[in-house]
Structures are given as C-alpha cells and as structure tokens.
Amino acid sequence: MTLTAPAPSAPARRAPRPAPARRFLRAVSPYSYLAPFFTLFAAFGLFPLIYTAYISFYRVELQTSGDKAWRGWGNYVAIFEDPFFWTALRNTFTLGALSTIPQLMLALGLAHLLNYRLRGRTFFRTVMLLPYATSVAAATLVFAQLFGHDFGLVNYVLSLFGISPVDWQTGTWTSQTAVSCIVIWRWTGYNALIFLAGMQSIPGDLYEAAEVDGASRWRQFFHVTLPGLRPTIVFAVIMSTIGATQLFGEPLLFEGSASGGISHQYQTLGLYMYEQGWSFFHLGRAAAIAWVMFLLILLLVGLNTLLARRRTAKETAR
Amino acid sequence: MHAGRLTYVFLILATLVSMFPLYYTLVAASRSNADIARVPPVLWPGPNLLHNFQQALHQADIGKALLNSLIVSTSITVGTVLCSTLAGFAFAKLRFRGRNALLSFTVATMMIPPQLGVIPLFMIIAKLQWANQLQAVILPSLVSAFGVFFMRQYIAQSLPDELIEAARVDGASTSRIFWTIVVPVARPAMAVLGLLTFMTAWNDFFWPIIALSSQEPTVQVALRQLGGGYVHDQSVIMAGTLLGTLPVLVVFGLLGRQIVGGIMHGAVKG
C-alpha cells in the first residue's frame, strides 16, 4: 500500500546519513554496554579461573601469598597421597547421591501435586520455596540442633517408636544422612517449582488424548509427564550434581570444624579444599583440589548429557 | 485435573515439613537453654526472645553484621541488575561482531563452580589490601552470567524491534533508547532479578567467610562464629539465626509470589 501512497512524512523521517565519526561510535557503542559486565568478569571471574591452574603448580602459603616456588605436579601428588583426599572424594559421591536422588524424586512428586487445579495454589508454592530463602548457615544450625544426640527432637521422636538414640554426628552413615537432610530440605521446593514450570509447558491435549485412550493418572504420569519433562529433568540433574560436588557450608557448620567430623566422616571435597587452604595455609594445594573438583564436574556433566542424549536417541528410534 | 483430598493431605504435610525448622528456630530462640534440653521437648514459643536477641547482638556483634549484610546485599543487587540489564540489552537488540560467541561463552560459565576461582581471588584481595573490607565481597559478586542471560531473554521477548527502529529514526541515541525505552519495559524482570540477587547475596556464605573476619562480618559470617564458638548457648545461637533470617523472610512474605514466578520463568527458559 505504501507503493501507491507514500506517507508524506517519510522522506523527512529518514535518518540522516551519519558522519564517519558517528558511524564509528555506533559500531563501538554496543561494546560499551557489555563493558561493565565483561570488565568485572575478566577481573573476578575469568582471570582467577585460569590463574588457579597456574597456582596449582606452585608452593604458595597463605601468609606469604606473594611468594611462589615451582612445584610441578607436587601439589597433585601430595593430594593423591593423602588418605583424607580419598575420604573426601568418596564422601562427595555418597553425600551427593544421598541428597540429590531423594531430593529430585520428592520434587517430582510435589510438582505433580502442585500441577493439579488447587485451592491456595500460590500459598503452597510460596511455602515450598521458604527453605530456599533460608541461608545455609541458618538451616544447618537449626538442623544440628534437631539432630542433637541427647536433646534433639529427631531422637525424641524416634524414642517414641522405641528406637534408641542415634548418634547423628560421629557415625559415617548417620552423619551423612543428617547432612543430606539439610540439603534435601533446602532444595526440594526449588526443584519442584522448576519441574512444575516444565509440566505446565506440556500441552493439555496430550493428557486429553491419553484419557480418551483410557490411561490411568498413574500411566499418564509415566507416559506423558515424564517424557515431556525430560529436558527439565536433565537440567535439574546437572544443576544438582554441580551443587552436590561443591557441598561446603552444611558439612562445615554441622559441628563447626573444617575437618568434617572427628574421622572426616562427612568432609566433602569443597571442605577439604578449604581446610588445606585456610586451616593449613597450603593455597597451592587448595588450587590443585579446585582443579580436581572442576574436572570431576566436567566428567559428571558430560556423563549426564551423554546418558540423556542416548535415551532421547532411543526414544526417537522407537 | 482437580485435586483429590489425598493431594491436599500430602501438600499440607509438605508445608509443615517446609515450615517446621523455621518455626523451631523461633521456639528455641524464645526459650532458655534449660527449656531446650527438656524431655519431652517444648514445641511452643516462650518468653525469652528479647533477652536472647540482646545476647546475640552482644556476643557476635550481630547488629554490625546486619548492617554490613544490608550494605553488601543492596550494593550487589543494584550493581548486578544494572550490569545485567546493560549487557542483556546489547545481546538482545544490538548488532555487533562476536555477539553469539560472547553470549554462548557467558552462558557456559554458569557451569563453573565459584570454588575454582577463590584462591586467586583471595590473593587479589590480599594484594589490594581489601581483606576485611566490604568491597572484597561486593565487587566479585557483581558478575552474574545468569543475570545477563535472564535479562537478555526478557528483553528479546518483550521489546519489539520496531519500537527501537522507530526511536532511531527519530534520532534517539542508543543510550537514550536504553533509559527511556528499555529500562521501563524491562522493569518487571529487573525487579525479579533484583529479588533473587538480594536473597543470594544475603545468604552467601562461602566467599564472605574467606574474605571477611569477625571484625567486619556479614550476618552469615557472624552466625558461623556463634555456632562455632566454645560456649554453646543454643538459645542464643537460635536467636542469632532468627535475626539473620528475618530480613529475607520479610522480603519473601511481601514478594513471594514474584520470586516464585521469577524462578519458574527463569527455569522454563533455562
């Protein structure tokens, strides 16, 4: 239509051809919007990341962090020869499994319930997120109290069922269970909301079709909800795995020392790194641990993605 | 699908589990130590709340810690939202070389654990003689790849290109476009990002306990002192915990719906 009747103001509204200086400014200006973020990112994100690798080959002590002495693979050898490293590695896996698996299963169930047409929907969703708003420090201090040996509420409730007091701090499995409870409590609601968001993007006619075919609610959950939720589940699994690998505040505050219990029974890699760096002053060794953790995360994320891809490939092949 | 009675039973159960530890904090914070050690345990608040608050303020200087936390969290929130909106706008609406590469790079860094950079960060802080100063906690936390991504998604979706074209034709500069068009449109997303950032900053534990000491603590650092000391006065510890948690709970009570919406929104796009 503009072909036959051009708007009268069109020629006047055309932007004037910018002068070279202005054109240059226009080409550069996008970068000035990125500059604040990327400057900070370079200084406090990227540089430390790379420098950690460099530091891990040097002897650096906390008090004299300016002096460095070349150590080659020495820091890595020292870690691998330390039995507590292997304890921490094993604990990171067992604590990760103990906290991540129940957490995600519970979150899935909760999300399913929240997805029904509910009265007080906003209330339920908000309350589920309350633990997430609580800090690691606050949550851990309360749970340490609840899991106390003599006067803890958990042991009292158990005693009502005739179970004798459990030592939630010195046993390996008991203390790991207690620490996992803190993680599960804090993160289940958060993950439930993420699953819920995923569920709500599954088209409703899929359920209607399933219902027409006579599928029970249970079958609908397994054959419509779960497949539709796969990308969200993969995302949540990856994020929780990363979170579990870095577990730090809970084991540090559960009884208050960096060793993660008397026999290091719940010391994680994150805590082990902190202990080496800030209790024993070996920053170089701590840097080496950081890199081992990073490689571990890469491995786990890669494994997760691979598994997810293979399952999707199988699904589409059917 | 409508919810059956059983659905409500389970949800109410989950609600109780979610709230109980917080409620118990209040119970223990308002009691004496002797009360906490009683069998069967007491499950309702007592009269000692103010006394225990005073003790906590006295023992770990929680008052100063609260003020420090407020300064730190507010600065981080303002800075992060501003940096993220600027970068998000550039990624969503401006054309420049290396745009896609830079964006993918930014998103990829969300996977990297903060622990990995902590040692050099500590050395930088030591060199600048910033240890025990609040900027040591503020500056590194202004970097939020998630924030940039979040703002980019929102601006790309809710701001039509035509609007920007029209403003350009009228001779508006990019910075004018940013302040008069982008910021007003992006305000809801900025608010949500601000809330999430504030909560995360307030609750941050790992970096503050490395960068700060008991002389200049944030609330989380002060809580560690209360919990890690040799004198274990449980009711005072719980009073401190409650003081440190209250501000976030208040924010949550007022704006919980927006926070829930923000997390669900970010998740779908993530």
mmCIF file of N, CA, C and O in Angstrom, chain A residues 22 27 46 52 78 90 94 109 112-114 118-119 121 150 161-162 194 223 254 278 287 298 310:
data_model
loop_
_atom_site.group_PDB
_atom_site.id
_atom_site.type_symbol
_atom_site.label_atom_id
_atom_site.label_comp_id
_atom_site.label_asym_id
_atom_site.label_seq_id
_atom_site.Cartn_x
_atom_site.Cartn_y
_atom_site.Cartn_z
ATOM 1 N N ARG A 22 30.540 9.467 13.668
ATOM 2 C CA ARG A 22 29.362 8.922 14.319
ATOM 3 C C ARG A 22 29.175 7.450 13.994
ATOM 4 O O ARG A 22 28.737 6.663 14.829
ATOM 5 N N ALA A 27 29.381 1.783 15.789
ATOM 6 C CA ALA A 27 29.921 0.421 15.705
ATOM 7 C C ALA A 27 30.521 -0.004 17.040
ATOM 8 O O ALA A 27 30.481 -1.168 17.412
ATOM 9 N N LEU A 46 37.101 -14.682 35.085
ATOM 10 C CA LEU A 46 37.938 -15.424 34.153
ATOM 11 C C LEU A 46 39.384 -15.531 34.617
ATOM 12 O O LEU A 46 39.970 -16.611 34.630
ATOM 13 N N THR A 52 44.095 -20.104 38.796
ATOM 14 C CA THR A 52 44.055 -21.242 39.717
ATOM 15 C C THR A 52 44.897 -22.397 39.179
ATOM 16 O O THR A 52 45.627 -23.059 39.929
ATOM 17 N N ALA A 78 50.859 -34.738 46.290
ATOM 18 C CA ALA A 78 50.591 -34.648 47.729
ATOM 19 C C ALA A 78 49.131 -34.955 48.044
ATOM 20 O O ALA A 78 48.832 -35.660 49.012
ATOM 21 N N ARG A 90 35.185 -39.849 48.277
ATOM 22 C CA ARG A 90 34.123 -40.837 48.472
ATOM 23 C C ARG A 90 32.904 -40.168 49.113
ATOM 24 O O ARG A 90 31.773 -40.379 48.687
ATOM 25 N N THR A 94 28.963 -40.126 48.006
ATOM 26 C CA THR A 94 27.864 -40.699 48.784
ATOM 27 C C THR A 94 26.904 -39.601 49.250
ATOM 28 O O THR A 94 25.689 -39.749 49.137
ATOM 29 N N GLY A 109 7.449 -35.519 42.659
ATOM 30 C CA GLY A 109 6.141 -35.827 43.233
ATOM 31 C C GLY A 109 5.399 -34.564 43.634
ATOM 32 O O GLY A 109 4.218 -34.393 43.312
ATOM 33 N N HIS A 112 4.100 -32.666 40.686
ATOM 34 C CA HIS A 112 2.917 -33.329 40.152
ATOM 35 C C HIS A 112 1.676 -32.914 40.941
ATOM 36 O O HIS A 112 0.632 -32.591 40.367
ATOM 37 N N LEU A 113 1.788 -32.891 42.263
ATOM 38 C CA LEU A 113 0.662 -32.483 43.103
ATOM 39 C C LEU A 113 0.307 -31.018 42.869
ATOM 40 O O LEU A 113 -0.853 -30.650 42.776
ATOM 41 N N LEU A 114 1.332 -30.183 42.767
ATOM 42 C CA LEU A 114 1.090 -28.736 42.589
ATOM 43 C C LEU A 114 0.490 -28.439 41.221
ATOM 44 O O LEU A 114 -0.047 -27.366 40.992
ATOM 45 N N LEU A 118 -5.708 -26.381 42.099
ATOM 46 C CA LEU A 118 -5.660 -26.364 43.556
ATOM 47 C C LEU A 118 -6.270 -25.110 44.127
ATOM 48 O O LEU A 118 -6.185 -24.044 43.544
ATOM 49 N N ARG A 119 -6.852 -25.254 45.296
ATOM 50 C CA ARG A 119 -7.175 -24.066 46.076
ATOM 51 C C ARG A 119 -5.917 -23.671 46.843
ATOM 52 O O ARG A 119 -5.204 -24.545 47.331
ATOM 53 N N ARG A 121 -3.182 -22.274 45.693
ATOM 54 C CA ARG A 121 -2.036 -22.619 44.865
ATOM 55 C C ARG A 121 -0.818 -21.756 45.162
ATOM 56 O O ARG A 121 0.283 -22.262 45.406
ATOM 57 N N ASP A 150 21.412 -35.925 72.667
ATOM 58 C CA ASP A 150 20.662 -36.113 73.902
ATOM 59 C C ASP A 150 19.295 -35.433 73.906
ATOM 60 O O ASP A 150 18.323 -35.980 74.382
ATOM 61 N N PHE A 161 9.023 -44.406 69.131
ATOM 62 C CA PHE A 161 8.833 -45.673 68.426
ATOM 63 C C PHE A 161 9.751 -46.759 68.977
ATOM 64 O O PHE A 161 9.960 -47.786 68.347
ATOM 65 N N GLY A 162 10.353 -46.467 70.128
ATOM 66 C CA GLY A 162 11.194 -47.461 70.766
ATOM 67 C C GLY A 162 12.572 -47.611 70.167
ATOM 68 O O GLY A 162 13.253 -48.599 70.382
ATOM 69 N N ILE A 194 10.736 -25.757 39.524
ATOM 70 C CA ILE A 194 11.316 -25.875 38.184
ATOM 71 C C ILE A 194 10.615 -26.994 37.401
ATOM 72 O O ILE A 194 10.281 -26.825 36.226
ATOM 73 N N HIS A 223 3.729 -41.844 31.021
ATOM 74 C CA HIS A 223 3.820 -41.835 29.559
ATOM 75 C C HIS A 223 3.642 -40.460 28.928
ATOM 76 O O HIS A 223 3.967 -40.284 27.765
ATOM 77 N N PHE A 254 27.925 -28.171 60.450
ATOM 78 C CA PHE A 254 27.159 -29.206 61.153
ATOM 79 C C PHE A 254 27.711 -29.419 62.556
ATOM 80 O O PHE A 254 26.966 -29.572 63.502
ATOM 81 N N TRP A 278 42.852 -22.776 54.120
ATOM 82 C CA TRP A 278 42.685 -21.769 55.157
ATOM 83 C C TRP A 278 42.891 -22.273 56.579
ATOM 84 O O TRP A 278 42.945 -21.488 57.501
ATOM 85 N N ALA A 287 44.495 -25.047 45.412
ATOM 86 C CA ALA A 287 44.232 -24.780 43.991
ATOM 87 C C ALA A 287 44.187 -26.079 43.198
ATOM 88 O O ALA A 287 43.354 -26.247 42.300
ATOM 89 N N LEU A 298 33.150 -31.605 35.218
ATOM 90 C CA LEU A 298 33.095 -31.763 33.759
ATOM 91 C C LEU A 298 32.744 -33.203 33.409
ATOM 92 O O LEU A 298 31.907 -33.466 32.540
ATOM 93 N N ARG A 310 21.590 -40.358 24.752
ATOM 94 C CA ARG A 310 21.363 -41.737 24.310
ATOM 95 C C ARG A 310 19.923 -42.156 24.513
ATOM 96 O O ARG A 310 19.331 -42.827 23.684
#
